[in-house]
Each structure stands twice: as C-alpha cells, then as structure tokens.
CSV table of C-alpha atoms in Angstrom, one decimal:
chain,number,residue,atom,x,y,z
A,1,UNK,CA,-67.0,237.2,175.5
A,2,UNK,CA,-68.1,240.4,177.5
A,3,UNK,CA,-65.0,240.7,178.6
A,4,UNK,CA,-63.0,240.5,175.1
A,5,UNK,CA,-65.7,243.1,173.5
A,6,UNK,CA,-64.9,245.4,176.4
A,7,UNK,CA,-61.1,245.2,176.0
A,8,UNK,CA,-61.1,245.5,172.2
A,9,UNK,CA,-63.7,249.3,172.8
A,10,UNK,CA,-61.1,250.2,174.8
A,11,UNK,CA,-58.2,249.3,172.6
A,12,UNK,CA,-59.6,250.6,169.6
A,13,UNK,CA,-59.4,253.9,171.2
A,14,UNK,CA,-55.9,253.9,170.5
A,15,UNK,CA,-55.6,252.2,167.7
A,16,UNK,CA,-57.9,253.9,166.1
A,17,UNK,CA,-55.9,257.3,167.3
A,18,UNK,CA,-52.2,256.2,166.5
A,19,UNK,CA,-53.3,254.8,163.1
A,20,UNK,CA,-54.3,257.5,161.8
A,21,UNK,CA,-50.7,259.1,163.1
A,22,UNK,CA,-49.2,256.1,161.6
A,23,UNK,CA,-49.9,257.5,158.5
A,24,UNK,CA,-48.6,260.7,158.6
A,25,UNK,CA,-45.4,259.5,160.2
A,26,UNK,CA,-45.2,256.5,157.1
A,27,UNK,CA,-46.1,259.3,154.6
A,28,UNK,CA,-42.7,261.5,156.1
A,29,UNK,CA,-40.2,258.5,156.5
A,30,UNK,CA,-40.6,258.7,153.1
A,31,UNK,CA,-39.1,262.2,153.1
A,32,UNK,CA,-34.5,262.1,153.5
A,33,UNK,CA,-35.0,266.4,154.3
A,34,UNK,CA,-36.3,265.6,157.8
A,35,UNK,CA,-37.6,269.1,158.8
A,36,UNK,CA,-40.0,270.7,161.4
A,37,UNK,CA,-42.2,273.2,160.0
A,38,UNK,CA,-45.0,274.8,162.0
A,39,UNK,CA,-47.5,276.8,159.6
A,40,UNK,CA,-49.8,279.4,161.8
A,41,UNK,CA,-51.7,279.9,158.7
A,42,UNK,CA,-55.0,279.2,158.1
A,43,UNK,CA,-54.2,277.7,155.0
A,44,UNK,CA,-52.3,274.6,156.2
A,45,UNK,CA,-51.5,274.1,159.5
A,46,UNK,CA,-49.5,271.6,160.5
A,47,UNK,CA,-46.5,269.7,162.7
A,48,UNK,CA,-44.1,267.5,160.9
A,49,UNK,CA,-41.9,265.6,163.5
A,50,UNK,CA,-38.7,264.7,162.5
A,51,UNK,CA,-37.2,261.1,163.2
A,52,UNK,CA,-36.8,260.6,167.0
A,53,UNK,CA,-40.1,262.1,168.2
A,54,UNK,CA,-41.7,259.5,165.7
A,55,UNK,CA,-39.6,256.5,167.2
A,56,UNK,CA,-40.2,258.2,170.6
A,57,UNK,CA,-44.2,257.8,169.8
A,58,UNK,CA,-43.5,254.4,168.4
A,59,UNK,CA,-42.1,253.1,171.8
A,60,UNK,CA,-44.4,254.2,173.9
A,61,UNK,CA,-47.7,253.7,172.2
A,62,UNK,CA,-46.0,249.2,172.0
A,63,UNK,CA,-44.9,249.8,175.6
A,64,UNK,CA,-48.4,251.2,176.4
A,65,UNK,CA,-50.0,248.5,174.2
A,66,UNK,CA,-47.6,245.4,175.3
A,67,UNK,CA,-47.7,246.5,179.2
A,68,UNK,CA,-47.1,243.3,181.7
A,69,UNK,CA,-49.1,245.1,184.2
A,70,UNK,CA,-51.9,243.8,186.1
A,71,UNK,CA,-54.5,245.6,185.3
A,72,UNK,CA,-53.6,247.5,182.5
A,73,UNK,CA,-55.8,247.6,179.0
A,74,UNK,CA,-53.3,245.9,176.8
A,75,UNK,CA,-53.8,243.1,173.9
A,76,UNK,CA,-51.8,240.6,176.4
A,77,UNK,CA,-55.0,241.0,178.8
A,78,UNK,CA,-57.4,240.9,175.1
A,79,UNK,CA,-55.4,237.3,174.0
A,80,UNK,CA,-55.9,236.0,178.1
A,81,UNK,CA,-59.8,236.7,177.5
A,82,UNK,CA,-59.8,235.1,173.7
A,83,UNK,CA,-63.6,234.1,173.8
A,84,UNK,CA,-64.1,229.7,173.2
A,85,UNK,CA,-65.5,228.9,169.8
A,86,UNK,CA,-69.2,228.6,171.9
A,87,UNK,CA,-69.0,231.7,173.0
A,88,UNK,CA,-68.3,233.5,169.8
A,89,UNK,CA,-71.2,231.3,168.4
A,90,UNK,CA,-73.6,232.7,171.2
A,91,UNK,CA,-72.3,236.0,170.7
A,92,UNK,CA,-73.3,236.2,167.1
A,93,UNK,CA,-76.6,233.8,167.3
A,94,UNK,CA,-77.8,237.2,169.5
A,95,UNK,CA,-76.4,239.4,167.1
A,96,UNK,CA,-78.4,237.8,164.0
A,97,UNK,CA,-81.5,238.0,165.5
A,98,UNK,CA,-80.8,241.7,166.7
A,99,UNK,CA,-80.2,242.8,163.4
A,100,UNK,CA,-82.0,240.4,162.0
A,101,UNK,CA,-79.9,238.7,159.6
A,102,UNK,CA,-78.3,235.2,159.8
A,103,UNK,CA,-74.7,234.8,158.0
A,104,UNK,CA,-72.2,231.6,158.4
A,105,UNK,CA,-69.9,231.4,161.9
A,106,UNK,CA,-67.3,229.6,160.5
A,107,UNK,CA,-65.1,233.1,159.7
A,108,UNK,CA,-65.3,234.0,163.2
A,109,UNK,CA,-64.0,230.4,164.2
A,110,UNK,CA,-61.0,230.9,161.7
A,111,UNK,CA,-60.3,234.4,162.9
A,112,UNK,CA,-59.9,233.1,166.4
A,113,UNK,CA,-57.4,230.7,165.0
A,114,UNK,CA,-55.7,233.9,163.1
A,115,UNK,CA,-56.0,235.8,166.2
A,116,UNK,CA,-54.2,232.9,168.3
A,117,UNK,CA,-51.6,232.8,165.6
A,118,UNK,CA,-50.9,236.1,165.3
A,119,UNK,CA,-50.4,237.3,169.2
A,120,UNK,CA,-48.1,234.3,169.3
A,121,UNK,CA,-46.4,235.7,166.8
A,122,UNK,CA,-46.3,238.9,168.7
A,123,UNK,CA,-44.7,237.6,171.6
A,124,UNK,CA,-41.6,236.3,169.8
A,125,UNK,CA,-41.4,239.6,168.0
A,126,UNK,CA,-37.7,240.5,168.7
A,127,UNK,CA,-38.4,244.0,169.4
A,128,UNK,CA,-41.1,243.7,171.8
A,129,UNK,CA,-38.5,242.2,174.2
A,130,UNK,CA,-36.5,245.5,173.5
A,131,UNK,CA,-39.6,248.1,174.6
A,132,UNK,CA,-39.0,248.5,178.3
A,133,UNK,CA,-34.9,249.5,177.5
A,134,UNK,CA,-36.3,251.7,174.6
A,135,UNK,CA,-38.8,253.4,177.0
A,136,UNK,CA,-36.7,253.8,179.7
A,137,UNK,CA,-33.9,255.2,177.8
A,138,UNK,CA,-36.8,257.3,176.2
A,139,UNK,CA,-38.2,258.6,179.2
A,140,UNK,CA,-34.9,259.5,180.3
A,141,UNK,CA,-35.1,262.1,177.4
A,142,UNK,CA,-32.7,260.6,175.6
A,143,UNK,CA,-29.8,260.8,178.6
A,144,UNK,CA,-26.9,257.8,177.5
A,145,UNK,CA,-27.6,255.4,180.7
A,146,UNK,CA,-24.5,253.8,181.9
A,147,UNK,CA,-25.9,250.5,180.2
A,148,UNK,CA,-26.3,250.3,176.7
A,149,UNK,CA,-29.9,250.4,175.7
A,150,UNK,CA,-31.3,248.1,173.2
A,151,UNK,CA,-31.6,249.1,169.4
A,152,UNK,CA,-33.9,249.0,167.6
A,153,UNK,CA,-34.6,250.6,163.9
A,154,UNK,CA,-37.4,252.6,163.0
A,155,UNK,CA,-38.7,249.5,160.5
A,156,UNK,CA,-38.6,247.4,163.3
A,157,UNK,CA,-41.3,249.6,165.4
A,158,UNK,CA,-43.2,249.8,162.5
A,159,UNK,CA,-43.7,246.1,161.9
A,160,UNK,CA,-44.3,245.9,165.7
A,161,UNK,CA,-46.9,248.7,165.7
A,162,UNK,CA,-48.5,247.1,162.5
A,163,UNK,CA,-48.9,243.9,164.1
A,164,UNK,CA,-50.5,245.3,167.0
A,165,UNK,CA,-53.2,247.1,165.1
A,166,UNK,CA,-53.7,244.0,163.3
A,167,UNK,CA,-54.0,242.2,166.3
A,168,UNK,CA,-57.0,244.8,168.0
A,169,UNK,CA,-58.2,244.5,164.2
A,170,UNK,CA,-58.9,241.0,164.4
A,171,UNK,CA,-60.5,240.8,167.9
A,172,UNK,CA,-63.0,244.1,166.1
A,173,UNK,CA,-64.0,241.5,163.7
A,174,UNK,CA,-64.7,238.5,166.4
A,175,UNK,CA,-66.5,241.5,167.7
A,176,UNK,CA,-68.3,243.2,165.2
A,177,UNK,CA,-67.6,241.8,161.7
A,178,UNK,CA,-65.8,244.6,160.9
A,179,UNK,CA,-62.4,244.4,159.3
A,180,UNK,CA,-59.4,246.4,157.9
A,181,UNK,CA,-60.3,249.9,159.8
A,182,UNK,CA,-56.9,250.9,161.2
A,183,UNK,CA,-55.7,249.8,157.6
A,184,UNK,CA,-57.9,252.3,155.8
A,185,UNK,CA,-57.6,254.8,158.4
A,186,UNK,CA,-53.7,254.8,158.3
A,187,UNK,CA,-53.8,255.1,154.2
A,188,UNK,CA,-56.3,258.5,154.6
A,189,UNK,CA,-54.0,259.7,156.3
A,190,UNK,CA,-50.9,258.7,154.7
A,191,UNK,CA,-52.3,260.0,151.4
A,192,UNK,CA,-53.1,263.5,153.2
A,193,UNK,CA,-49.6,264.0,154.5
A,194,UNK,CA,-48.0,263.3,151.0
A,195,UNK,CA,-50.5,266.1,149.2
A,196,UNK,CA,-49.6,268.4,152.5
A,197,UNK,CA,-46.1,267.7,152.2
A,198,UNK,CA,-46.1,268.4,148.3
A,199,UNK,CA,-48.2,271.7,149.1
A,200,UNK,CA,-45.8,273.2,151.4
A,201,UNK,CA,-43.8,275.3,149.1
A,202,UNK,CA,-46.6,276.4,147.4
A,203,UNK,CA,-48.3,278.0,150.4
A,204,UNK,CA,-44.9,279.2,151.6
A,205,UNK,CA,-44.7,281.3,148.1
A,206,UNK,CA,-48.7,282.6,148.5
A,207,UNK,CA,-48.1,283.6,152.2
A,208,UNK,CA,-44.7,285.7,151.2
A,209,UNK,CA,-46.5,287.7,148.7
C-alpha cells in the first residue's frame, strides 16, 4: 500500500498539472479560427496554441504516463502495486483512528474493482498502442519518416488522456477519499479560457486607444 500511495503523489503531480491544461486546450478545440495570440499586456496575458502543439502535448504527457520502462513513474507501475483488499482495510483502519472518524470500507473495495476495470480498459485502448509512433514522429519535429506513422485524431488523445486522469483519480481515492479533482480542475480552467477567449477583442480595442 506504501508503495501505491507513493506512485499516485507522484502521479498526481502531473495530472494535476496537464489537467488544468486540458482545459484550456478543450475550451480552444472548441474554436474553427485556430490562432496564436501572445498579449504582453498586463491586462490578459496569454498563449493560445493552435492544433499540433496541443496533440504534440497530448502524445507526450500518454507516452510519459503509459512508459514500458523499468523504473519509470507511470500508472502501468501504479496497477502492478494495486494494494489487496487487506491492505486497503489496514490502510484506512489507521486512517480512522488518525482523524478520528470511522466510515464504511466497502467504497474502497469497489473502487479497487473500478480501478482494475478501468486500467484494463486502458490497455486495449487502441491509441495507446499508437503512442511510441506518435512520439517518435513527434520528436522528430514533425519530419515524414520513411514509414508511415500511426494516426491518430485529436478525440482519440483526449479520450486516452481522460482515461488516464481517471485512472490516477481513482488510486487518489483508494488513497485519500478524495474524488473528481482533475475533473473540477480541468472545468476551472476550461471555463477561464472560454471568458479569455471571448475577452480578446475587447482588450485588443482598450489597448489600441
């Protein structure tokens, strides 16, 4: 269990970080005028990317996520270290009496289950067997390799990227009890992207005058 708690800090790093991008980038798929705009002012700064450097940070936050390597921080080495029903009961019987409340354990049995489910899932995700020809054709800056990388929509890296995050979320609440944070983080920030967006001409009119 030590283990699975240590793995799911770590992760949550990113998630936590690439959520709250995921927002902004769901908030500007939305857009058809893909355009870069790069305000200095001090009345809205901001960077809006236009359609491959989103898939380009889609690829490699899965690749760096779904990595085969041996002793990388990925939720393959999270599901390997999936913590038995008695230690998730041992884990929270020394929570309760920590904070000093007692509450059922039978949620945190059934989100093991979930959590099983769902990385399954994960691994029979088409486009996760596509990441290491996106990334190499990525990290080749986008040069045509002589053999024809794998496709993949931008949808498709979403859904992938979504069930990642919901993945890492459901080890945080094995962990912690906590539930739906990349969710609520990704909606802030979806939200604050739209208003930005909408803003744009406005503080390009006040900043001519």
């Amino acid at each position: 269990m030590d283990e699975f708690a240590d793995l799911y800090e770590k992760l949550h790093k990113q998630c936590s970080y690439y959520s709250r991008h995921l927002g902004h980038l769901k908030a500007l798929i939305e857009n058809d005028d893909w355009m870069r705009v790069v305000d200095g002012s001090m009345s809205g700064r901001a960077l809006l990317l236009g359609n491959s450097e989103i898939t380009n940070a889609l690829i490699l936050f899965n690749t760096r996520m779904l990595d085969t390597g041996r002793d990388t921080i990925t939720v393959r080495r999270l599901a390997k270290n999936v913590p038995t029903e008695q230690d998730i009961k041992r884990h929270h019987a020394a929570r309760m009496i920590e904070i000093g409340i007692e509450y059922p354990l039978d949620r945190y049995f059934l989100a093991r289950k979930h959590f099983i489910a769902a990385y399954r899932e994960l691994r029979g995700n088409s486009t996760n067997s596509k990441l290491r020809s996106l990334r190499d054709y990525t990290l080749a800056h986008n040069i045509e390799p002589e053999a024809e990388p794998e496709r993949a929509t931008l949808n498709d890296l979403l859904e992938l990227t979504d069930a990642v995050t919901n993945l890492v979320d459901l080890a945080g609440y094995i962990v912690t009890s906590s539930r739906g944070f990349y969710r609520d983080l990704s909606g802030r920030s979806e939200r604050e992207t739209r208003m930005l967006y909408a803003a744009l001409p406005t503080l390009a009119a006040i900043e001519s005058e």
